[in-house]
Coordinates of N, CA and C in Angstrom, one line a residue:
W341 N -35.6 98.9 8.4 CA -35.9 98.5 7.0 C -35.1 99.2 6.0
L342 N -34.5 100.4 6.3 CA -33.6 101.0 5.4 C -32.3 100.2 5.1
R343 N -31.8 99.4 6.1 CA -30.7 98.5 5.8 C -31.0 97.5 4.8
V344 N -32.3 97.0 4.8 CA -32.7 96.0 3.9 C -32.6 96.5 2.4
L345 N -32.8 97.8 2.3 CA -32.8 98.5 1.0 C -31.3 99.0 0.7
G346 N -30.4 98.7 1.6 CA -29.0 99.0 1.3 C -28.6 100.4 1.8
V347 N -29.4 101.0 2.6 CA -29.1 102.4 3.1 C -28.7 102.3 4.6
G348 N -27.5 102.9 4.9 CA -27.1 103.0 6.3 C -26.7 101.7 7.0
G349 N -26.3 100.7 6.2 CA -26.0 99.4 6.8 C -24.6 99.0 6.9
K350 N -23.7 99.9 6.6 CA -22.3 99.6 6.5 C -21.7 99.0 7.8
K351 N -22.1 99.5 8.9 CA -21.7 99.0 10.2 C -22.0 97.6 10.4
Y352 N -23.1 97.1 9.8 CA -23.6 95.8 10.1 C -23.3 94.8 8.9
K353 N -22.6 95.3 7.9 CA -22.4 94.5 6.7 C -21.8 93.1 6.9
S354 N -20.9 93.0 7.8 CA -20.2 91.7 8.0 C -21.2 90.6 8.5
L355 N -22.4 91.0 9.0 CA -23.3 90.0 9.4 C -23.8 89.1 8.2
K356 N -23.8 89.7 7.1 CA -24.4 89.0 5.9 C -23.6 87.8 5.5
K357 N -22.3 87.8 5.8 CA -21.5 86.6 5.4 C -21.8 85.4 6.3
Y358 N -22.5 85.6 7.4 CA -22.9 84.4 8.2 C -24.2 83.8 7.9
K359 N -25.0 84.4 7.0 CA -26.3 83.8 6.7 C -26.2 82.4 6.2
G360 N -26.8 81.5 6.9 CA -26.8 80.1 6.4 C -25.5 79.3 6.4
I361 N -24.5 79.8 7.0 CA -23.2 79.1 6.8 C -23.1 77.8 7.6
H362 N -24.0 77.6 8.6 CA -24.0 76.4 9.4 C -25.4 75.6 9.1
N363 N -25.9 75.7 7.9 CA -27.2 75.1 7.7 C -27.2 73.7 8.0
G364 N -28.2 73.3 8.9 CA -28.5 72.0 9.3 C -27.6 71.4 10.4
E365 N -26.7 72.2 10.9 CA -25.8 71.8 12.0 C -26.3 72.1 13.4
R366 N -25.6 71.7 14.4 CA -26.0 71.9 15.7 C -25.0 72.8 16.5
C367 N -25.4 73.5 17.5 CA -24.5 74.3 18.3 C -25.0 74.4 19.7
F368 N -24.1 74.8 20.6 CA -24.4 75.0 22.0 C -24.1 76.5 22.3
I369 N -25.1 77.1 23.0 CA -25.0 78.5 23.4 C -24.7 78.4 24.9
I370 N -23.5 78.9 25.3 CA -23.1 78.7 26.7 C -23.3 80.0 27.5
A371 N -24.4 80.0 28.2 CA -24.7 81.1 29.1 C -23.8 80.9 30.3
T372 N -23.7 81.9 31.1 CA -22.7 81.9 32.3 C -23.5 81.9 33.6
G373 N -24.6 81.1 33.7 CA -25.2 80.9 34.9 C -24.4 80.0 35.9
P374 N -24.7 80.0 37.2 CA -23.9 79.3 38.2 C -23.9 77.8 38.0
S375 N -24.8 77.2 37.2 CA -24.8 75.8 37.0 C -23.7 75.3 36.0
L376 N -23.1 76.2 35.2 CA -22.1 75.9 34.3 C -20.8 75.5 35.0
T377 N -20.1 74.5 34.5 CA -18.9 74.0 35.1 C -17.8 73.9 34.1
M378 N -16.5 73.9 34.6 CA -15.4 73.7 33.7 C -15.5 72.4 32.9
E379 N -16.0 71.4 33.6 CA -16.2 70.1 32.9 C -17.1 70.2 31.7
D380 N -18.1 71.0 31.8 CA -19.0 71.3 30.7 C -18.2 71.8 29.5
L381 N -17.4 72.8 29.7 CA -16.6 73.4 28.6 C -15.7 72.3 28.0
E382 N -15.1 71.5 28.8 CA -14.2 70.5 28.2 C -14.9 69.5 27.3
L383 N -16.2 69.2 27.6 CA -17.0 68.3 26.8 C -17.4 68.9 25.5
L384 N -17.3 70.3 25.4 CA -17.8 71.0 24.2 C -16.8 71.4 23.2
K385 N -15.5 70.9 23.4 CA -14.4 71.4 22.6 C -14.6 71.1 21.1
S386 N -15.3 70.0 20.8 CA -15.4 69.6 19.4 C -16.7 70.1 18.8
E387 N -17.5 70.9 19.5 CA -18.8 71.4 19.0 C -18.7 72.8 18.5
Y388 N -19.7 73.2 17.8 CA -19.8 74.7 17.5 C -20.5 75.3 18.7
T389 N -19.8 76.3 19.2 CA -20.3 77.0 20.5 C -20.3 78.5 20.4
F390 N -21.2 79.1 21.2 CA -21.2 80.5 21.4 C -20.9 80.8 22.9
G391 N -19.9 81.5 23.1 CA -19.6 82.0 24.5 C -20.1 83.4 24.7
M392 N -20.0 83.9 25.9 CA -20.5 85.2 26.1 C -19.9 85.8 27.4
N393 N -20.0 87.1 27.5 CA -19.7 87.9 28.7 C -18.5 87.4 29.4
S394 N -18.7 87.0 30.7 CA -17.5 86.8 31.6 C -16.8 85.4 31.3
I395 N -17.2 84.7 30.3 CA -16.5 83.4 30.1 C -15.0 83.7 29.8
V396 N -14.7 84.9 29.3 CA -13.3 85.2 29.1 C -12.4 85.1 30.3
K397 N -13.0 85.3 31.5 CA -12.3 85.3 32.7 C -11.8 83.9 33.1
K398 N -12.3 82.9 32.4 CA -11.8 81.5 32.6 C -10.8 81.0 31.6
Y399 N -10.5 81.8 30.6 CA -9.6 81.4 29.6 C -8.2 81.0 30.1
N400 N -7.7 81.6 31.1 CA -6.4 81.2 31.7 C -6.4 79.9 32.4
E401 N -7.6 79.3 32.6 CA -7.7 78.0 33.3 C -8.1 76.9 32.4
T402 N -8.3 77.1 31.1 CA -8.7 76.1 30.1 C -8.2 76.5 28.7
D403 N -8.0 75.5 27.9 CA -7.7 75.8 26.5 C -9.0 75.8 25.6
F404 N -10.2 75.6 26.3 CA -11.4 75.7 25.6 C -11.6 77.1 25.1
R405 N -12.1 77.3 23.8 CA -12.4 78.6 23.3 C -13.7 78.4 22.5
P406 N -14.7 79.2 22.7 CA -16.0 79.1 21.9 C -15.7 79.4 20.5
T407 N -16.5 78.9 19.6 CA -16.4 79.2 18.2 C -16.7 80.6 17.9
Y408 N -17.6 81.1 18.6 CA -18.0 82.6 18.5 C -18.2 83.1 19.9
Y409 N -18.0 84.4 20.1 CA -18.1 85.1 21.4 C -19.1 86.3 21.1
G410 N -20.0 86.5 22.1 CA -20.9 87.6 22.0 C -21.1 88.4 23.3
I411 N -21.4 89.7 23.1 CA -21.7 90.5 24.3 C -22.5 91.7 23.8
Q412 N -23.5 92.1 24.6 CA -24.3 93.2 24.2 C -24.5 94.3 25.2
D413 N -24.3 94.1 26.4 CA -24.5 95.1 27.5 C -23.3 96.0 27.6
H414 N -23.5 97.3 27.4 CA -22.3 98.2 27.3 C -21.7 98.4 28.7
V415 N -22.5 98.2 29.8 CA -21.9 98.3 31.1 C -21.1 97.1 31.5
V416 N -21.6 95.9 31.1 CA -20.8 94.7 31.3 C -19.6 94.7 30.5
Y417 N -19.7 95.2 29.3 CA -18.5 95.3 28.4 C -17.4 96.2 29.0
A418 N -17.9 97.3 29.5 CA -16.9 98.3 30.1 C -16.2 97.7 31.3
S419 N -16.9 96.9 32.0 CA -16.2 96.3 33.2 C -15.1 95.3 32.9
M420 N -15.1 94.8 31.6 CA -14.1 93.8 31.2 C -13.4 94.2 29.9
E421 N -13.5 95.4 29.5 CA -13.1 95.8 28.2 C -11.6 95.4 27.9
K422 N -10.7 95.7 28.8 CA -9.3 95.4 28.6 C -9.1 93.9 28.4
E423 N -9.8 93.1 29.3 CA -9.7 91.7 29.2 C -10.2 91.1 27.9
I424 N -11.4 91.6 27.5 CA -11.9 91.1 26.3 C -11.0 91.4 25.1
L425 N -10.5 92.7 25.0 CA -9.7 93.1 23.9 C -8.4 92.3 24.0
S426 N -7.9 91.9 25.1 CA -6.6 91.2 25.2 C -6.7 89.8 24.5
W427 N -8.0 89.3 24.5 CA -8.2 88.0 23.9 C -8.7 88.1 22.4
Y428 N -9.4 89.2 22.2 CA -10.2 89.2 20.9 C -9.9 90.5 20.0
K429 N -9.0 91.3 20.4 CA -8.8 92.5 19.7 C -8.8 92.4 18.2
D430 N -8.1 91.4 17.6 CA -8.0 91.3 16.2 C -8.9 90.1 15.6
A431 N -9.7 89.6 16.5 CA -10.5 88.4 16.0 C -11.7 88.9 15.1
D432 N -12.2 87.9 14.4 CA -13.4 88.2 13.5 C -14.6 87.4 13.9
N433 N -14.5 86.7 15.0 CA -15.6 85.8 15.4 C -16.4 86.3 16.6
V434 N -16.3 87.7 16.8 CA -17.0 88.3 17.9 C -18.2 89.0 17.4
F435 N -19.3 88.9 18.1 CA -20.6 89.6 17.9 C -20.9 90.6 19.0
V436 N -21.0 91.8 18.6 CA -21.1 92.9 19.6 C -22.3 93.8 19.2
S437 N -23.0 94.2 20.2 CA -24.2 95.1 19.9 C -23.7 96.5 19.5
D438 N -24.5 97.1 18.7 CA -24.2 98.5 18.3 C -24.2 99.4 19.5
R439 N -24.9 99.1 20.6 CA -25.0 99.9 21.8 C -23.6 100.0 22.4
I440 N -22.8 98.9 22.4 CA -21.5 99.0 22.9 C -20.6 99.9 22.1
T441 N -20.8 99.9 20.8 CA -19.9 100.8 20.0 C -20.2 102.3 20.3
W442 N -21.3 102.6 20.8 CA -21.6 104.0 21.2 C -20.8 104.5 22.4
H443 N -20.4 103.5 23.2 CA -19.7 103.9 24.4 C -18.2 103.5 24.5
S444 N -17.8 102.5 23.8 CA -16.5 101.9 24.0 C -15.8 101.6 22.7
T445 N -14.5 101.3 22.8 CA -13.7 100.8 21.7 C -13.9 99.3 21.5
V446 N -14.1 98.9 20.2 CA -14.3 97.5 19.9 C -13.3 97.1 18.8
G447 N -13.1 95.8 18.7 CA -12.2 95.3 17.7 C -12.6 95.7 16.3
K448 N -11.7 96.0 15.4 CA -12.0 96.5 14.1 C -12.6 95.4 13.2
N449 N -12.4 94.1 13.5 CA -12.9 93.0 12.8 C -14.2 92.4 13.4
W450 N -14.7 93.0 14.4 CA -15.9 92.4 15.1 C -17.1 92.7 14.3
N451 N -18.1 91.8 14.5 CA -19.4 91.9 13.8 C -20.4 92.6 14.7
V452 N -20.8 93.8 14.3 CA -21.7 94.6 15.0 C -23.1 94.3 14.6
F453 N -24.0 94.0 15.6 CA -25.4 93.7 15.3 C -26.3 94.8 15.9
P454 N -27.4 95.1 15.2 CA -28.4 96.2 15.6 C -29.3 95.7 16.6
L455 N -29.1 96.0 17.9 CA -29.9 95.6 19.0 C -31.1 96.5 19.2
N456 N -32.2 95.9 19.2 CA -33.5 96.7 19.5 C -33.9 96.4 20.9
M457 N -33.7 97.3 21.8 CA -34.1 97.1 23.2 C -35.3 98.0 23.6
S458 N -35.7 98.8 22.7 CA -36.8 99.8 23.1 C -38.2 99.2 23.0
Y459 N -38.4 98.2 22.1 CA -39.8 97.8 21.9 C -40.4 97.1 23.1
N460 N -39.6 96.5 23.9 CA -40.1 95.7 25.1 C -39.5 96.2 26.4
A461 N -39.2 97.5 26.5 CA -38.6 98.0 27.7 C -39.6 97.9 28.9
Y462 N -40.9 97.8 28.6 CA -41.8 97.7 29.7 C -42.7 96.5 29.5
K463 N -43.4 96.1 30.5 CA -44.3 95.0 30.4 C -45.4 95.3 29.4
R464 N -46.0 94.3 28.9 CA -47.2 94.5 28.0 C -48.3 94.9 29.0
W465 N -48.7 96.2 28.8 CA -49.5 96.8 29.9 C -50.9 96.1 30.1
F466 N -51.4 95.6 29.0 CA -52.8 95.0 29.1 C -52.8 93.6 29.7
R467 N -51.6 93.0 29.8 CA -51.4 91.7 30.4 C -50.5 91.7 31.6
D468 N -49.8 92.8 31.9 CA -48.9 92.9 33.0 C -47.8 91.7 32.9
E469 N -47.2 91.6 31.7 CA -46.2 90.5 31.5 C -45.2 91.0 30.6
F470 N -44.0 90.4 30.7 CA -42.9 90.7 29.8 C -43.1 89.9 28.5
F471 N -42.6 90.4 27.4 CA -42.7 89.8 26.1 C -41.5 90.0 25.2
A472 N -41.4 89.3 24.2 CA -40.3 89.4 23.3 C -40.7 89.1 21.8
K473 N -39.9 89.6 20.9 CA -40.0 89.3 19.5 C -38.8 88.5 19.1
F474 N -38.9 87.7 18.0 CA -37.7 87.0 17.6 C -37.4 87.3 16.1
S475 N -36.1 87.6 15.9 CA -35.7 88.1 14.5 C -35.2 86.9 13.7
G476 N -35.7 86.8 12.5 CA -35.1 85.8 11.6 C -34.1 86.4 10.7
D477 N -33.9 87.7 10.8 CA -32.9 88.5 10.0 C -32.1 89.4 10.9
V478 N -31.0 89.0 11.4 CA -30.2 89.8 12.3 C -29.6 91.0 11.7
Y479 N -29.4 91.0 10.4 CA -28.9 92.2 9.7 C -29.9 93.3 9.8
R480 N -31.2 93.0 9.8 CA -32.2 94.0 9.9 C -32.4 94.4 11.4
S481 N -32.5 93.4 12.3 CA -32.7 93.7 13.7 C -32.4 92.5 14.6
V482 N -31.9 92.7 15.7 CA -31.8 91.7 16.8 C -32.6 92.2 17.9
Y483 N -33.7 91.5 18.1 CA -34.7 91.9 19.2 C -34.1 91.5 20.6
S484 N -34.2 92.4 21.5 CA -33.8 92.0 22.9 C -34.8 91.0 23.4
G485 N -34.3 89.9 24.0 CA -35.1 89.0 24.7 C -34.7 89.0 26.2
F486 N -34.1 90.1 26.6 CA -33.7 90.4 28.0 C -32.3 89.7 28.3
S487 N -31.6 89.1 27.4 CA -30.3 88.5 27.7 C -29.6 88.4 26.4
V488 N -28.2 88.3 26.5 CA -27.4 88.1 25.3 C -27.6 86.6 24.8
T489 N -28.0 85.7 25.7 CA -28.2 84.4 25.3 C -29.3 84.4 24.3
Y490 N -30.4 85.2 24.5 CA -31.5 85.2 23.5 C -31.0 85.8 22.2
S491 N -30.2 86.9 22.2 CA -29.7 87.5 21.0 C -28.8 86.5 20.2
L492 N -28.0 85.7 20.9 CA -27.1 84.8 20.2 C -27.9 83.6 19.6
T493 N -29.1 83.3 20.2 CA -30.0 82.3 19.6 C -30.5 82.9 18.3
E494 N -30.8 84.1 18.2 CA -31.3 84.7 16.9 C -30.2 84.6 15.9
I495 N -28.9 84.9 16.3 CA -27.8 84.9 15.4 C -27.5 83.4 15.0
A496 N -27.7 82.5 15.9 CA -27.5 81.1 15.5 C -28.5 80.6 14.5
V497 N -29.8 81.1 14.6 CA -30.8 80.7 13.7 C -30.5 81.4 12.3
Y498 N -30.0 82.6 12.3 CA -29.6 83.3 11.1 C -28.5 82.5 10.4
M499 N -27.6 81.9 11.2 CA -26.5 81.1 10.6 C -27.0 79.7 10.0
G500 N -28.2 79.3 10.4 CA -28.7 78.1 9.8 C -28.7 76.9 10.7
F501 N -28.2 77.1 12.0 CA -28.2 75.9 12.9 C -29.6 75.4 13.1
K502 N -29.8 74.1 13.1 CA -31.1 73.5 13.2 C -31.3 72.8 14.6
E503 N -30.2 72.6 15.3 CA -30.3 72.1 16.7 C -29.5 73.1 17.6
I504 N -30.2 73.7 18.5 CA -29.6 74.7 19.3 C -29.8 74.4 20.8
Y505 N -28.7 74.1 21.5 CA -28.8 73.7 22.9 C -28.3 74.9 23.8
L506 N -29.1 75.2 24.8 CA -28.7 76.2 25.8 C -28.1 75.5 27.0
I507 N -27.0 75.9 27.5 CA -26.4 75.4 28.7 C -26.0 76.5 29.6
G508 N -26.1 76.3 30.9 CA -25.8 77.4 31.9 C -26.8 78.5 31.9
A509 N -28.0 78.3 31.3 CA -29.0 79.3 31.2 C -30.0 79.2 32.4
D510 N -29.4 79.5 33.6 CA -30.2 79.4 34.8 C -31.4 80.4 34.9
C511 N -32.5 80.0 35.4 CA -33.6 80.9 35.6 C -34.2 80.9 37.0
S512 N -33.4 80.5 37.9 CA -33.9 80.3 39.3 C -33.2 81.2 40.3
W513 N -32.6 82.3 39.8 CA -31.8 83.2 40.7 C -32.6 83.8 41.7
A514 N -32.0 84.2 42.8 CA -32.6 85.0 43.9 C -31.5 85.8 44.5
K515 N -32.0 86.8 45.3 CA -31.0 87.6 46.0 C -30.2 86.8 46.9
G516 N -28.9 87.1 47.0 CA -28.0 86.3 47.9 C -27.4 85.1 47.2
M517 N -27.9 84.7 46.1 CA -27.3 83.5 45.4 C -26.3 84.0 44.4
P518 N -25.3 83.1 44.0 CA -24.4 83.4 42.9 C -25.2 83.5 41.6
H519 N -24.9 84.5 40.8 CA -25.7 84.7 39.6 C -24.9 84.3 38.3
H520 N -23.6 84.0 38.5 CA -22.9 83.7 37.3 C -21.8 82.6 37.6
F521 N -21.4 81.9 36.6 CA -20.3 80.9 36.6 C -19.1 81.6 37.0
V522 N -18.8 82.8 36.5 CA -17.8 83.7 37.0 C -18.3 85.1 36.9
E523 N -18.2 85.9 38.0 CA -18.8 87.2 38.0 C -18.0 88.2 37.1
H524 N -18.8 89.1 36.6 CA -18.1 90.2 35.8 C -18.1 91.5 36.5
G525 N -18.7 91.6 37.7 CA -18.6 92.8 38.5 C -19.8 93.7 38.4
V526 N -20.8 93.4 37.5 CA -21.9 94.3 37.3 C -23.2 93.6 37.9
T527 N -23.8 94.3 38.8 CA -25.0 93.7 39.5 C -26.3 94.1 38.7
D528 N -27.1 93.1 38.5 CA -28.4 93.4 37.8 C -29.4 94.0 38.8
T529 N -29.7 95.2 38.6 CA -30.5 96.0 39.6 C -32.0 95.5 39.5
R530 N -32.3 94.7 38.5 CA -33.7 94.2 38.4 C -33.7 92.7 38.6
I531 N -32.9 92.2 39.6 CA -32.8 90.8 39.8 C -34.1 90.1 40.2
D532 N -35.0 90.9 40.8 CA -36.3 90.4 41.2 C -37.2 89.9 40.0
T533 N -36.9 90.4 38.8 CA -37.7 90.0 37.6 C -36.8 89.3 36.6
V534 N -35.6 88.9 36.9 CA -34.7 88.4 35.9 C -35.2 87.0 35.3
A535 N -35.8 86.2 36.2 CA -36.3 84.9 35.8 C -37.5 85.1 34.9
E536 N -38.4 86.0 35.3 CA -39.6 86.3 34.5 C -39.3 86.8 33.2
R537 N -38.3 87.7 33.1 CA -37.9 88.3 31.8 C -37.2 87.3 30.9
N538 N -36.3 86.5 31.5 CA -35.6 85.5 30.6 C -36.6 84.5 30.1
N539 N -37.5 84.0 31.0 CA -38.4 83.0 30.5 C -39.4 83.5 29.4
A540 N -39.7 84.8 29.5 CA -40.5 85.4 28.4 C -39.8 85.3 27.1
G541 N -38.5 85.5 27.1 CA -37.7 85.4 25.9 C -37.6 84.0 25.4
Y542 N -37.3 83.0 26.3 CA -37.2 81.6 26.0 C -38.5 81.1 25.4
K543 N -39.6 81.5 25.9 CA -40.9 81.0 25.4 C -41.1 81.5 24.0
T544 N -40.7 82.7 23.7 CA -40.8 83.3 22.3 C -39.9 82.5 21.4
A545 N -38.7 82.2 21.8 CA -37.7 81.5 21.0 C -38.2 80.1 20.7
L546 N -38.8 79.5 21.7 CA -39.3 78.1 21.5 C -40.5 78.1 20.5
S547 N -41.4 79.1 20.7 CA -42.5 79.2 19.7 C -42.0 79.4 18.3
Y548 N -41.0 80.3 18.1 CA -40.5 80.6 16.8 C -39.9 79.3 16.2
S549 N -39.2 78.5 17.1 CA -38.5 77.3 16.6 C -39.5 76.3 16.0
K550 N -40.6 76.2 16.7 CA -41.6 75.2 16.3 C -42.3 75.6 14.9
K551 N -42.3 76.9 14.7 CA -42.9 77.4 13.4 C -41.9 77.4 12.3
H552 N -40.6 77.3 12.6 CA -39.6 77.5 11.5 C -38.7 76.3 11.4
G553 N -39.0 75.2 12.0 CA -38.3 73.9 11.7 C -37.0 73.7 12.3
Y554 N -36.7 74.2 13.5 CA -35.4 73.9 14.1 C -35.7 73.5 15.6
H555 N -34.8 72.9 16.2 CA -35.0 72.4 17.6 C -34.1 73.2 18.6
I556 N -34.8 73.7 19.7 CA -34.1 74.4 20.7 C -34.3 73.7 22.0

């Protein structure tokens, strides 16, 4: 809340310029689940898109580039830091969590967002279920919904998009199955609950959308 009053928000200031800039438009948030294909990317060239994480590993195979790129896990970022910087070092269309800036070098023009991961680190004890909150003001906070896909949905809503489509957002993973369109080399140690966690986030995002007049 201090940032809302203008205190201590310098790191996140660039987020403000994105508020409402895509009012009424549609976008596609491209998760990197195993169902995503190169053909999908080709079909989205003329759309507003958000890419994430290991999608950069396919850039040498296609001229598709997402309108925006996002990453929030500092371990995943560290595994691909040189590759991400090779594509985006001087870019201004990258959204990166403040958690990453605590551990690694990021582009000077990147948009840092305040990621809140502590509020839902554990299941809601009285229901034994995962839960999430949804932020309508990403300058103030981006609530973790257990995936960068969720965080980018919050950012898309802040930008004013009214139609938000998720693609490659698989929720049926199991041990031994491919987990990504292209792997980034980091294994999710909580794979047994990844579907449960992600779905908790998606349900919250859907509920928020119904209350605030946009389609997801």
